[in-house]
Short mmCIF file of C-alpha atoms and ligand atoms in Angstrom, two decimals:
data_model
loop_
_atom_site.label_atom_id
_atom_site.label_comp_id
_atom_site.label_asym_id
_atom_site.label_seq_id
_atom_site.Cartn_x
_atom_site.Cartn_y
_atom_site.Cartn_z
CA MET A 16 -57.54 208.58 -135.43
CA GLN A 17 -57.69 210.71 -132.31
CA PRO A 18 -55.18 213.19 -130.90
CA LEU A 19 -53.03 211.78 -128.11
CA ARG A 20 -54.51 211.82 -124.61
CA GLY A 21 -53.86 215.14 -122.96
CA THR A 22 -53.30 216.98 -126.25
CA LYS A 23 -55.77 219.14 -128.13
CA ASP A 24 -56.34 220.62 -131.54
CA ILE A 25 -56.83 224.35 -131.39
CA LEU A 26 -59.30 225.11 -134.16
CA PRO A 27 -59.70 228.41 -136.07
CA ASP A 28 -62.50 229.62 -133.76
CA GLU A 29 -60.01 229.39 -130.90
CA THR A 30 -56.73 230.35 -132.53
CA ILE A 31 -58.01 233.92 -132.66
CA TYR A 32 -57.80 234.01 -128.86
CA TRP A 33 -54.25 232.70 -128.95
CA GLN A 34 -53.30 235.35 -131.48
CA TYR A 35 -54.98 237.96 -129.30
CA ILE A 36 -52.95 236.93 -126.24
CA TYR A 37 -49.76 236.88 -128.27
CA ASN A 38 -50.37 240.39 -129.58
CA LYS A 39 -51.36 241.75 -126.17
CA ALA A 40 -48.22 240.25 -124.65
CA LEU A 41 -46.09 241.70 -127.43
CA ASP A 42 -47.61 245.16 -126.88
CA ILE A 43 -47.33 245.25 -123.12
CA LEU A 44 -43.96 243.54 -122.77
CA SER A 45 -42.40 245.65 -125.51
CA LEU A 46 -43.27 248.75 -123.51
CA HIS A 47 -40.98 247.45 -120.77
CA ASN A 48 -38.25 246.47 -123.24
CA TYR A 49 -38.86 242.70 -123.01
CA LYS A 50 -37.79 240.89 -126.19
CA GLU A 51 -39.20 237.59 -127.41
CA ILE A 52 -36.94 234.55 -127.39
CA ARG A 53 -37.71 231.21 -129.08
CA THR A 54 -35.77 228.19 -127.92
CA PRO A 55 -36.08 224.63 -129.26
CA ILE A 56 -38.83 222.37 -127.98
CA LEU A 57 -36.31 219.52 -127.87
CA GLU A 58 -33.49 219.76 -125.35
CA SER A 59 -31.09 217.30 -123.84
CA THR A 60 -32.59 215.57 -120.81
CA GLU A 61 -29.61 216.62 -118.75
CA LEU A 62 -30.59 220.29 -118.99
CA PHE A 63 -33.76 219.70 -117.02
CA GLU A 64 -32.19 217.21 -114.63
CA ARG A 65 -29.53 219.75 -113.72
CA GLY A 66 -31.83 222.75 -113.90
CA ILE A 67 -35.13 221.77 -112.36
CA GLY A 68 -33.97 219.51 -109.54
CA GLU A 69 -34.09 215.77 -109.06
CA THR A 70 -36.71 215.75 -106.37
CA THR A 71 -39.42 217.60 -108.24
CA ASP A 72 -42.58 216.11 -109.75
CA ILE A 73 -41.48 217.21 -113.19
CA ILE A 74 -38.22 215.30 -113.13
CA ASN A 75 -39.57 212.31 -111.24
CA LYS A 76 -42.62 211.50 -113.24
CA GLU A 77 -43.71 214.12 -115.73
CA MET A 78 -41.01 214.32 -118.38
CA TYR A 79 -41.41 213.20 -121.96
CA ASN A 80 -38.04 211.53 -122.44
CA PHE A 81 -36.82 209.47 -125.34
CA LYS A 82 -33.65 208.39 -127.07
CA ASP A 83 -33.17 209.75 -130.58
CA GLN A 84 -31.69 207.68 -133.40
CA GLY A 85 -28.21 208.72 -132.36
CA GLY A 86 -28.81 207.37 -128.84
CA ARG A 87 -29.00 210.83 -127.21
CA ASN A 88 -31.31 211.40 -124.27
CA ILE A 89 -33.84 213.98 -125.37
CA THR A 90 -36.72 215.65 -123.52
CA LEU A 91 -39.67 217.64 -124.79
CA ARG A 92 -39.35 220.78 -122.71
CA PRO A 93 -41.61 220.75 -119.61
CA GLU A 94 -41.06 224.47 -118.90
CA GLY A 95 -39.26 227.45 -120.38
CA THR A 96 -36.82 228.79 -117.83
CA ALA A 97 -34.11 226.11 -118.05
CA SER A 98 -33.93 226.45 -121.85
CA ILE A 99 -33.67 230.21 -121.58
CA ALA A 100 -30.92 229.94 -118.99
CA ARG A 101 -29.10 227.58 -121.36
CA ALA A 102 -29.49 229.97 -124.30
CA PHE A 103 -28.40 232.86 -122.09
CA ILE A 104 -25.16 231.04 -121.33
CA ASN A 105 -24.56 229.68 -124.85
CA HIS A 106 -24.94 233.08 -126.47
CA LYS A 107 -23.03 234.92 -123.74
CA MET A 108 -26.06 237.11 -123.22
CA TYR A 109 -24.54 238.11 -119.88
CA GLN A 110 -22.40 240.60 -121.75
CA LYS A 111 -25.39 242.91 -121.51
CA LYS A 112 -26.14 243.92 -117.94
CA ILE A 113 -29.84 243.11 -118.01
CA GLN A 114 -31.69 240.79 -120.36
CA ARG A 115 -35.44 241.05 -120.41
CA LEU A 116 -36.89 238.10 -122.30
CA TRP A 117 -40.31 236.60 -122.94
CA TYR A 118 -41.57 233.41 -124.57
CA TYR A 119 -44.81 231.85 -125.76
CA GLY A 120 -45.16 228.21 -126.68
CA PRO A 121 -46.01 224.59 -125.94
CA MET A 122 -44.70 222.65 -122.93
CA PHE A 123 -45.01 218.92 -122.28
CA ARG A 124 -45.65 217.09 -119.03
CA TYR A 125 -46.81 213.54 -118.61
CA GLU A 126 -49.61 214.18 -116.12
CA ARG A 127 -53.09 212.84 -115.59
CA PRO A 128 -55.20 214.88 -117.99
CA GLN A 129 -58.15 216.70 -116.44
CA SER A 130 -59.75 220.11 -116.66
CA GLY A 131 -56.92 222.68 -116.76
CA ARG A 132 -54.27 219.98 -116.94
CA GLN A 133 -53.00 218.68 -120.25
CA ARG A 134 -49.93 216.84 -121.46
CA GLN A 135 -49.20 219.42 -124.11
CA PHE A 136 -50.12 222.85 -122.80
CA HIS A 137 -48.91 226.36 -123.45
CA GLN A 138 -47.15 228.95 -121.38
CA LEU A 139 -46.44 232.60 -121.79
CA GLY A 140 -43.50 233.56 -119.61
CA ILE A 141 -41.01 236.30 -118.92
CA GLU A 142 -37.54 236.35 -117.39
CA CYS A 143 -35.73 239.41 -116.12
CA ILE A 144 -32.11 238.31 -115.94
CA GLY A 145 -29.22 240.15 -114.31
CA SER A 146 -30.66 242.05 -111.37
CA LEU A 147 -30.82 241.29 -107.68
CA ASN A 148 -32.83 244.42 -107.06
CA PRO A 149 -36.31 243.83 -105.56
CA MET A 150 -37.49 246.31 -108.22
CA ALA A 151 -37.00 243.50 -110.76
CA ASP A 152 -39.35 241.26 -108.74
CA ALA A 153 -41.90 244.07 -108.63
CA GLU A 154 -41.55 244.74 -112.35
CA VAL A 155 -42.24 241.14 -113.35
CA ILE A 156 -45.17 240.80 -110.94
CA HIS A 157 -46.59 244.06 -112.24
CA LEU A 158 -46.39 242.73 -115.79
CA ALA A 159 -48.22 239.50 -114.91
CA HIS A 160 -50.86 241.54 -113.17
CA LYS A 161 -51.19 243.96 -116.06
CA LEU A 162 -51.45 241.21 -118.67
CA LEU A 163 -54.08 239.30 -116.73
CA ASN A 164 -56.08 242.50 -116.30
CA GLN A 165 -55.88 243.17 -120.00
CA MET A 166 -57.21 239.69 -120.58
CA GLU A 167 -60.27 240.66 -118.51
CA LEU A 168 -59.23 238.35 -115.71
CA ASN A 169 -60.60 239.91 -112.59
CA ASN A 170 -61.28 237.82 -109.55
CA CYS A 171 -57.75 236.66 -109.04
CA VAL A 172 -55.42 236.91 -106.07
CA LEU A 173 -51.69 237.29 -105.91
CA GLU A 174 -50.08 235.18 -103.22
CA ILE A 175 -46.52 235.88 -102.35
CA ASN A 176 -43.89 234.48 -100.04
CA SER A 177 -40.18 234.53 -99.46
CA ILE A 178 -38.58 231.12 -99.43
CA GLY A 179 -35.21 232.54 -98.38
CA ASN A 180 -31.88 231.27 -99.58
CA LEU A 181 -30.56 227.73 -99.70
CA GLU A 182 -28.96 227.85 -96.26
CA GLU A 183 -32.10 229.17 -94.59
CA ARG A 184 -34.20 226.59 -96.36
CA GLU A 185 -31.96 223.70 -95.41
CA LYS A 186 -32.22 224.60 -91.75
CA TYR A 187 -35.95 224.94 -92.02
CA GLN A 188 -36.26 221.69 -93.95
CA ALA A 189 -34.47 219.76 -91.20
CA ASP A 190 -36.82 221.16 -88.55
CA LEU A 191 -39.88 220.53 -90.69
CA ILE A 192 -38.89 216.88 -91.10
CA GLU A 193 -38.43 216.56 -87.34
CA TYR A 194 -41.83 218.08 -86.76
CA LEU A 195 -43.63 215.88 -89.31
CA LYS A 196 -41.96 212.56 -88.51
CA PRO A 197 -44.31 211.62 -85.65
CA TYR A 198 -47.30 212.21 -87.94
CA ILE A 199 -45.97 210.34 -90.93
CA LYS A 200 -48.78 207.77 -90.93
CA ASP A 201 -51.43 210.49 -90.98
CA LEU A 202 -49.99 212.36 -93.94
CA ASP A 203 -51.42 211.80 -97.41
CA GLN A 204 -49.48 209.37 -99.58
CA ASP A 205 -47.71 211.95 -101.71
CA SER A 206 -46.58 213.83 -98.62
CA GLN A 207 -45.26 210.65 -97.03
CA LYS A 208 -43.08 210.13 -100.08
CA ARG A 209 -41.97 213.74 -100.04
CA LEU A 210 -41.00 213.80 -96.38
CA ASN A 211 -37.42 212.85 -97.04
CA ILE A 212 -36.91 213.85 -100.63
CA ASN A 213 -38.64 217.24 -100.87
CA PRO A 214 -40.37 218.13 -97.59
CA LEU A 215 -41.09 221.74 -98.58
CA ARG A 216 -43.56 220.49 -101.15
CA ILE A 217 -45.67 219.03 -98.33
CA LEU A 218 -46.63 222.60 -97.47
CA ASP A 219 -48.37 222.67 -100.84
CA SER A 220 -50.55 219.61 -100.11
CA LYS A 221 -54.26 220.10 -100.68
CA ASN A 222 -55.10 217.20 -98.34
CA ILE A 223 -57.16 218.44 -95.38
CA LYS A 224 -55.65 216.11 -92.80
CA THR A 225 -52.14 217.05 -93.93
CA GLN A 226 -53.09 220.72 -93.77
CA GLU A 227 -54.32 220.24 -90.20
CA ILE A 228 -51.04 218.65 -89.20
CA LEU A 229 -49.16 221.52 -90.83
CA TYR A 230 -51.10 224.05 -88.80
CA ASN A 231 -48.60 223.96 -85.95
CA ALA A 232 -45.55 223.22 -88.05
CA PRO A 233 -42.57 225.57 -87.89
CA SER A 234 -42.97 228.45 -90.30
CA LEU A 235 -40.36 229.16 -92.98
CA ASN A 236 -40.50 232.91 -92.43
CA LYS A 237 -39.06 232.50 -88.93
CA TYR A 238 -35.89 231.12 -90.48
CA LEU A 239 -35.21 234.04 -92.77
CA LYS A 240 -32.34 236.36 -91.97
CA LYS A 241 -32.03 240.07 -92.59
CA GLN A 242 -31.09 239.94 -96.27
CA SER A 243 -34.06 237.76 -97.20
CA ILE A 244 -36.44 239.77 -95.05
CA ASP A 245 -35.26 243.11 -96.42
CA HIS A 246 -35.64 241.88 -99.98
CA PHE A 247 -39.14 240.61 -99.34
CA ASN A 248 -40.23 243.76 -97.55
CA LEU A 249 -39.07 245.93 -100.42
CA VAL A 250 -40.91 243.80 -102.98
CA CYS A 251 -44.07 244.23 -100.91
CA THR A 252 -43.48 247.98 -100.60
CA TYR A 253 -43.16 248.31 -104.37
CA LEU A 254 -46.31 246.26 -104.89
CA ASP A 255 -48.08 248.70 -102.55
CA SER A 256 -46.82 251.59 -104.66
CA LEU A 257 -48.09 249.83 -107.77
CA GLN A 258 -51.41 249.35 -105.98
CA ILE A 259 -51.28 245.62 -106.54
CA GLN A 260 -53.08 243.70 -103.84
CA TYR A 261 -51.47 240.56 -102.47
CA ASN A 262 -51.77 238.01 -99.72
CA ILE A 263 -48.67 236.86 -97.94
CA ASN A 264 -48.83 233.08 -97.78
CA HIS A 265 -46.04 231.58 -95.71
CA LYS A 266 -46.90 228.11 -96.96
CA LEU A 267 -46.41 228.98 -100.61
CA VAL A 268 -43.51 227.10 -102.15
CA ARG A 269 -42.94 226.42 -105.81
CA GLY A 270 -42.69 223.07 -107.55
CA LEU A 271 -39.26 223.74 -108.98
CA ASP A 272 -36.07 223.62 -106.97
CA TYR A 273 -34.31 226.61 -108.43
CA TYR A 274 -36.22 229.36 -106.67
CA ASN A 275 -34.98 231.56 -103.84
CA TYR A 276 -36.31 234.65 -102.07
CA THR A 277 -39.53 235.64 -103.83
CA ALA A 278 -42.08 233.00 -104.80
CA PHE A 279 -45.54 233.93 -106.01
CA GLU A 280 -48.65 232.59 -107.64
CA ILE A 281 -51.70 234.20 -109.11
CA LYS A 282 -54.80 232.15 -108.42
CA THR A 283 -58.42 232.42 -109.35
CA LYS A 284 -61.51 231.25 -107.57
CA LEU A 285 -63.19 230.52 -110.87
CA LEU A 286 -61.36 227.27 -111.62
CA GLY A 287 -61.67 224.13 -109.51
CA THR A 288 -58.52 222.52 -108.16
CA GLN A 289 -56.34 223.64 -111.09
CA ASN A 290 -56.67 227.23 -109.93
CA THR A 291 -53.15 228.61 -110.39
CA ILE A 292 -52.88 230.69 -113.52
CA CYS A 293 -49.42 232.11 -113.04
CA GLY A 294 -46.43 230.92 -111.06
CA GLY A 295 -43.06 232.53 -110.67
CA GLY A 296 -40.23 233.68 -108.52
CA ARG A 297 -36.61 234.54 -108.20
CA TYR A 298 -33.88 232.12 -109.22
CA ASP A 299 -30.45 233.50 -108.47
CA THR A 300 -28.51 230.23 -108.65
CA LEU A 301 -29.88 228.50 -111.75
CA ILE A 302 -27.60 230.08 -114.33
CA LYS A 303 -24.48 229.30 -112.32
CA GLN A 304 -25.76 225.79 -111.72
CA LEU A 305 -25.97 225.30 -115.49
CA GLY A 306 -22.38 226.45 -115.99
CA GLY A 307 -22.82 230.19 -116.53
CA PRO A 308 -21.60 233.13 -114.47
CA GLU A 309 -23.42 233.91 -111.25
CA THR A 310 -26.48 235.78 -112.49
CA PRO A 311 -29.60 236.62 -110.50
CA ALA A 312 -32.97 236.43 -112.26
CA VAL A 313 -36.69 236.54 -111.68
CA GLY A 314 -39.63 235.50 -113.85
CA TRP A 315 -43.00 233.80 -114.18
CA ALA A 316 -45.08 231.61 -116.46
CA ILE A 317 -48.79 231.86 -117.17
CA GLY A 318 -50.71 228.70 -118.15
CA LEU A 319 -52.61 229.80 -121.23
CA GLU A 320 -55.21 227.02 -121.31
CA ARG A 321 -56.25 227.87 -117.76
CA LEU A 322 -56.33 231.55 -118.57
CA LEU A 323 -58.48 231.01 -121.65
CA GLN A 324 -60.82 228.71 -119.78
CA ILE A 325 -61.91 231.73 -117.79
CA THR A 326 -61.48 234.67 -120.09
CA GLN A 327 -62.57 233.33 -123.45
CA GLN A 328 -66.22 234.29 -122.94
CA GLN A 329 -65.38 237.78 -121.74
CA LEU A 330 -63.19 238.70 -124.67
CA HIS A 331 -65.86 238.60 -127.41
CA ILE A 332 -63.47 237.92 -130.24
CA GLN A 333 -64.81 236.51 -133.48
CA ASN A 334 -63.34 235.37 -136.73
CA ASN A 335 -64.33 237.97 -139.31
CA HIS A 336 -66.28 237.06 -142.40
CA SER A 337 -64.66 237.88 -145.70
CA ASN A 338 -65.96 241.17 -147.09
CA ILE A 339 -66.22 239.93 -150.63
CA TYR A 340 -67.11 236.61 -152.18
CA ILE A 341 -65.72 236.06 -155.67
CA ILE A 342 -67.56 233.94 -158.22
CA THR A 343 -66.28 232.94 -161.63
CA GLN A 344 -67.59 230.85 -164.47
CA GLY A 345 -65.69 229.65 -167.50
CA ILE A 346 -61.98 229.53 -168.19
CA GLU A 347 -61.77 233.11 -169.48
CA ALA A 348 -63.25 234.47 -166.26
CA GLN A 349 -60.98 232.25 -164.24
CA LYS A 350 -57.98 233.64 -166.08
CA LYS A 351 -59.11 237.22 -165.64
CA ILE A 352 -59.88 236.97 -161.94
CA TRP A 353 -56.25 236.87 -160.78
CA GLN A 354 -55.69 240.52 -161.51
CA ILE A 355 -58.72 241.37 -159.35
CA VAL A 356 -57.39 239.10 -156.62
CA LYS A 357 -54.09 240.96 -156.65
CA ASN A 358 -55.83 244.34 -156.59
CA LEU A 359 -57.92 243.35 -153.58
CA GLU A 360 -54.81 242.08 -151.81
CA ASN A 361 -53.08 245.40 -152.41
CA GLU A 362 -56.07 247.24 -151.01
CA LYS A 363 -56.09 244.88 -148.01
CA ILE A 364 -59.71 243.96 -148.61
CA ASN A 365 -60.41 240.42 -147.49
CA PHE A 366 -62.18 238.07 -149.82
CA GLU A 367 -62.95 234.46 -150.49
CA LEU A 368 -62.51 232.98 -153.93
CA ASP A 369 -65.02 230.27 -154.83
CA LEU A 370 -63.08 227.21 -155.97
CA SER A 371 -65.98 224.90 -156.69
CA ASN A 372 -66.28 225.27 -160.48
CA THR A 373 -70.03 224.69 -160.16
CA SER A 374 -73.05 226.55 -161.55
CA LEU A 375 -73.52 230.25 -160.82
CA LYS A 376 -76.61 229.42 -158.81
CA LYS A 377 -74.74 227.11 -156.50
CA GLN A 378 -71.89 229.56 -156.09
CA ILE A 379 -74.31 232.36 -155.22
CA LYS A 380 -75.88 230.19 -152.56
CA ARG A 381 -72.44 229.68 -151.09
CA ALA A 382 -71.77 233.42 -151.22
CA VAL A 383 -74.89 234.10 -149.16
CA LYS A 384 -73.88 231.44 -146.65
CA SER A 385 -70.36 232.84 -146.33
CA GLY A 386 -71.62 235.97 -144.57
CA ALA A 387 -69.83 238.29 -147.02
CA GLU A 388 -71.40 241.70 -147.69
CA LEU A 389 -70.63 241.75 -151.38
CA CYS A 390 -70.23 239.28 -154.15
CA ILE A 391 -68.42 240.00 -157.40
CA LEU A 392 -69.17 237.79 -160.29
CA ILE A 393 -67.50 237.25 -163.66
CA GLY A 394 -69.21 234.77 -165.98
CA GLU A 395 -69.36 234.39 -169.74
CA ASP A 396 -71.60 237.47 -170.23
CA GLU A 397 -69.28 239.65 -168.18
CA ILE A 398 -66.31 238.53 -170.28
CA ILE A 399 -68.09 239.43 -173.50
CA ASN A 400 -69.12 242.85 -172.17
CA ASN A 401 -65.87 243.55 -170.27
CA CYS A 402 -67.85 244.20 -167.10
CA ILE A 403 -68.32 242.81 -163.62
CA THR A 404 -71.52 242.03 -161.78
CA ILE A 405 -71.80 243.14 -158.21
CA LYS A 406 -74.31 241.67 -155.82
CA ILE A 407 -75.10 243.31 -152.53
CA LEU A 408 -75.92 240.20 -150.69
CA ASN A 409 -78.06 241.38 -147.81
CA LYS A 410 -80.10 243.69 -150.07
CA HIS A 411 -80.72 241.23 -152.88
CA LYS A 412 -79.52 243.91 -155.25
CA GLN A 413 -77.36 243.38 -158.32
CA TYR A 414 -75.91 245.48 -161.15
CA SER A 415 -73.02 245.53 -163.58
CA ILE A 416 -70.17 247.99 -163.86
CA PRO A 417 -67.26 248.39 -166.29
CA TYR A 418 -64.30 246.23 -165.34
CA GLU A 419 -62.06 249.28 -164.75
CA ASN A 420 -64.42 250.77 -162.16
CA LEU A 421 -64.33 247.81 -159.84
CA LEU A 422 -62.00 249.10 -157.13
CA ASN A 423 -63.70 252.47 -157.00
CA GLU A 424 -67.08 250.84 -156.66
CA ILE A 425 -65.88 248.50 -153.92
CA HIS A 426 -64.52 251.45 -151.99
CA GLN A 427 -67.85 253.23 -152.22
CA LEU A 428 -69.63 250.16 -150.98
CA LEU A 429 -67.31 248.90 -148.27
CA VAL A 430 -65.73 252.05 -146.92
CA ASN A 431 -68.48 254.57 -147.41
CA LYS A 432 -71.26 251.99 -146.98
CA ASN A 433 -72.96 253.73 -149.85
CA TYR A 434 -75.37 251.02 -151.02
CA SER A 435 -77.96 253.32 -152.54
P1 LIG B 9 -49.58 222.71 -110.76
O1 LIG B 9 -49.36 222.83 -109.30
O2 LIG B 9 -50.96 223.10 -111.20
O3 LIG B 9 -49.13 221.37 -111.31
P2 LIG B 9 -47.05 223.79 -111.45
O4 LIG B 9 -46.49 224.33 -110.21
O5 LIG B 9 -46.59 222.45 -111.93
O6 LIG B 9 -48.64 223.81 -111.43
P3 LIG B 9 -45.63 225.71 -113.07
O7 LIG B 9 -44.54 224.79 -113.41
O8 LIG B 9 -45.39 226.81 -112.14
O9 LIG B 9 -46.90 224.86 -112.62
O10 LIG B 9 -46.24 226.32 -114.43
C1 LIG B 9 -46.84 227.61 -114.48
C2 LIG B 9 -48.28 227.53 -114.93
O11 LIG B 9 -48.43 226.68 -116.06
C3 LIG B 9 -49.22 226.91 -113.92
O12 LIG B 9 -49.59 227.86 -112.96
C4 LIG B 9 -50.38 226.50 -114.78
O13 LIG B 9 -51.22 227.60 -115.07
C5 LIG B 9 -49.70 226.06 -116.04
N1 LIG B 9 -49.58 224.59 -116.08
C6 LIG B 9 -48.67 223.81 -115.45
N2 LIG B 9 -48.86 222.52 -115.74
C7 LIG B 9 -49.92 222.47 -116.59
C8 LIG B 9 -50.60 221.42 -117.29
N3 LIG B 9 -50.22 220.16 -117.18
N4 LIG B 9 -51.65 221.75 -118.08
C9 LIG B 9 -52.05 223.03 -118.22
N5 LIG B 9 -51.44 224.06 -117.60
C10 LIG B 9 -50.39 223.79 -116.81
MG1 LIG B 10 -47.38 220.54 -111.86
#
């Protein structure tokens, strides 16, 4: 049997990278007082319909929806922000002025699988909830930038835009539709469909002909009023102070409806068409829209598969070999070994216990193959003499020591590297 299309097993050689990212995120985000939150993977479908917006790709065609045995409409979460907004409201987290939260986990979207695009993929994301201050926008962008740098991702560009508030966008949207209508036949198919339901998304089209048509289209930034402009300018000023480079891209809009003011993406030239690693922005209306108090917020999500596609080689992380390979023969040895196992655990020395119950010769072969430095062996002779045999595997050297001296000897060998 195969895994489902668009899903992948992450094997032990790769999980080390995932653990590395998790730990890096924990380190960096903790410094800024971000706390991890874990919300359920299953949510009611309504959460996303109300949260993400009916005209988005996610809601229209990408959701994993099903009815559970109680007839409820359930969705496998396609993104993290709506769930966090729900949890924020349910647990009255607004009682604290600012909530800084982060998450790490699988998301599900029914898309056409291709390089950098899966049906189950993973996101690391943060949300800074409770502040309208452009400093919050700068803080979250700084953290994305910092994390990506720590993951050895150079070669990426931050693109940033202000998409204004709802009123400004509605005005712009009406003018954009007017402008595009005469060209409708020349637009790509997706854009034709979007013209009336979500025209802003046309700006995002990768189609060359559509891009040409957009060249003379009205520009969203001309529709922004003082408040939006001031906010955007301050975010840019803070980014300058943080020495974070950015390109202002007036055509950048985000796939989700709930954004306002700041929208940004971090892209890399190293991936083909799936080149956006991180997407985020400000969403001041979402929490109210889901039934909570009016609460401004800003955040982002990083696609971890896309990030790893680029950085995996650079990180040079390997699964460690066990230091010690443990061989036993005979029931008495196998009874005695557990005390040694517990001692090694206490000393935090990693080891691998041979479970094969085969001849000593075969077990020794396995020890050599395992890559361990040392092998400790208890067979029938060792039981009779109350001793342990130690083999230094890469030196083909072997000797016996009294049982009680084992830990001391191991320390000499592993810590002091005293093999003489
Ligand atoms: P795209 O335009 O590539 O579909 P998006 O706008 O739908 O991206 P977001 O919802 O902003 O993406 O998600 C944030 C990040 O999550 C993306 O920038 C990307 O790195 C990652 N991501 C989104 N969808 C997928 C997917 N199907 N497979 C792998 N990673 C994904
Ligand atoms: Mg998408």
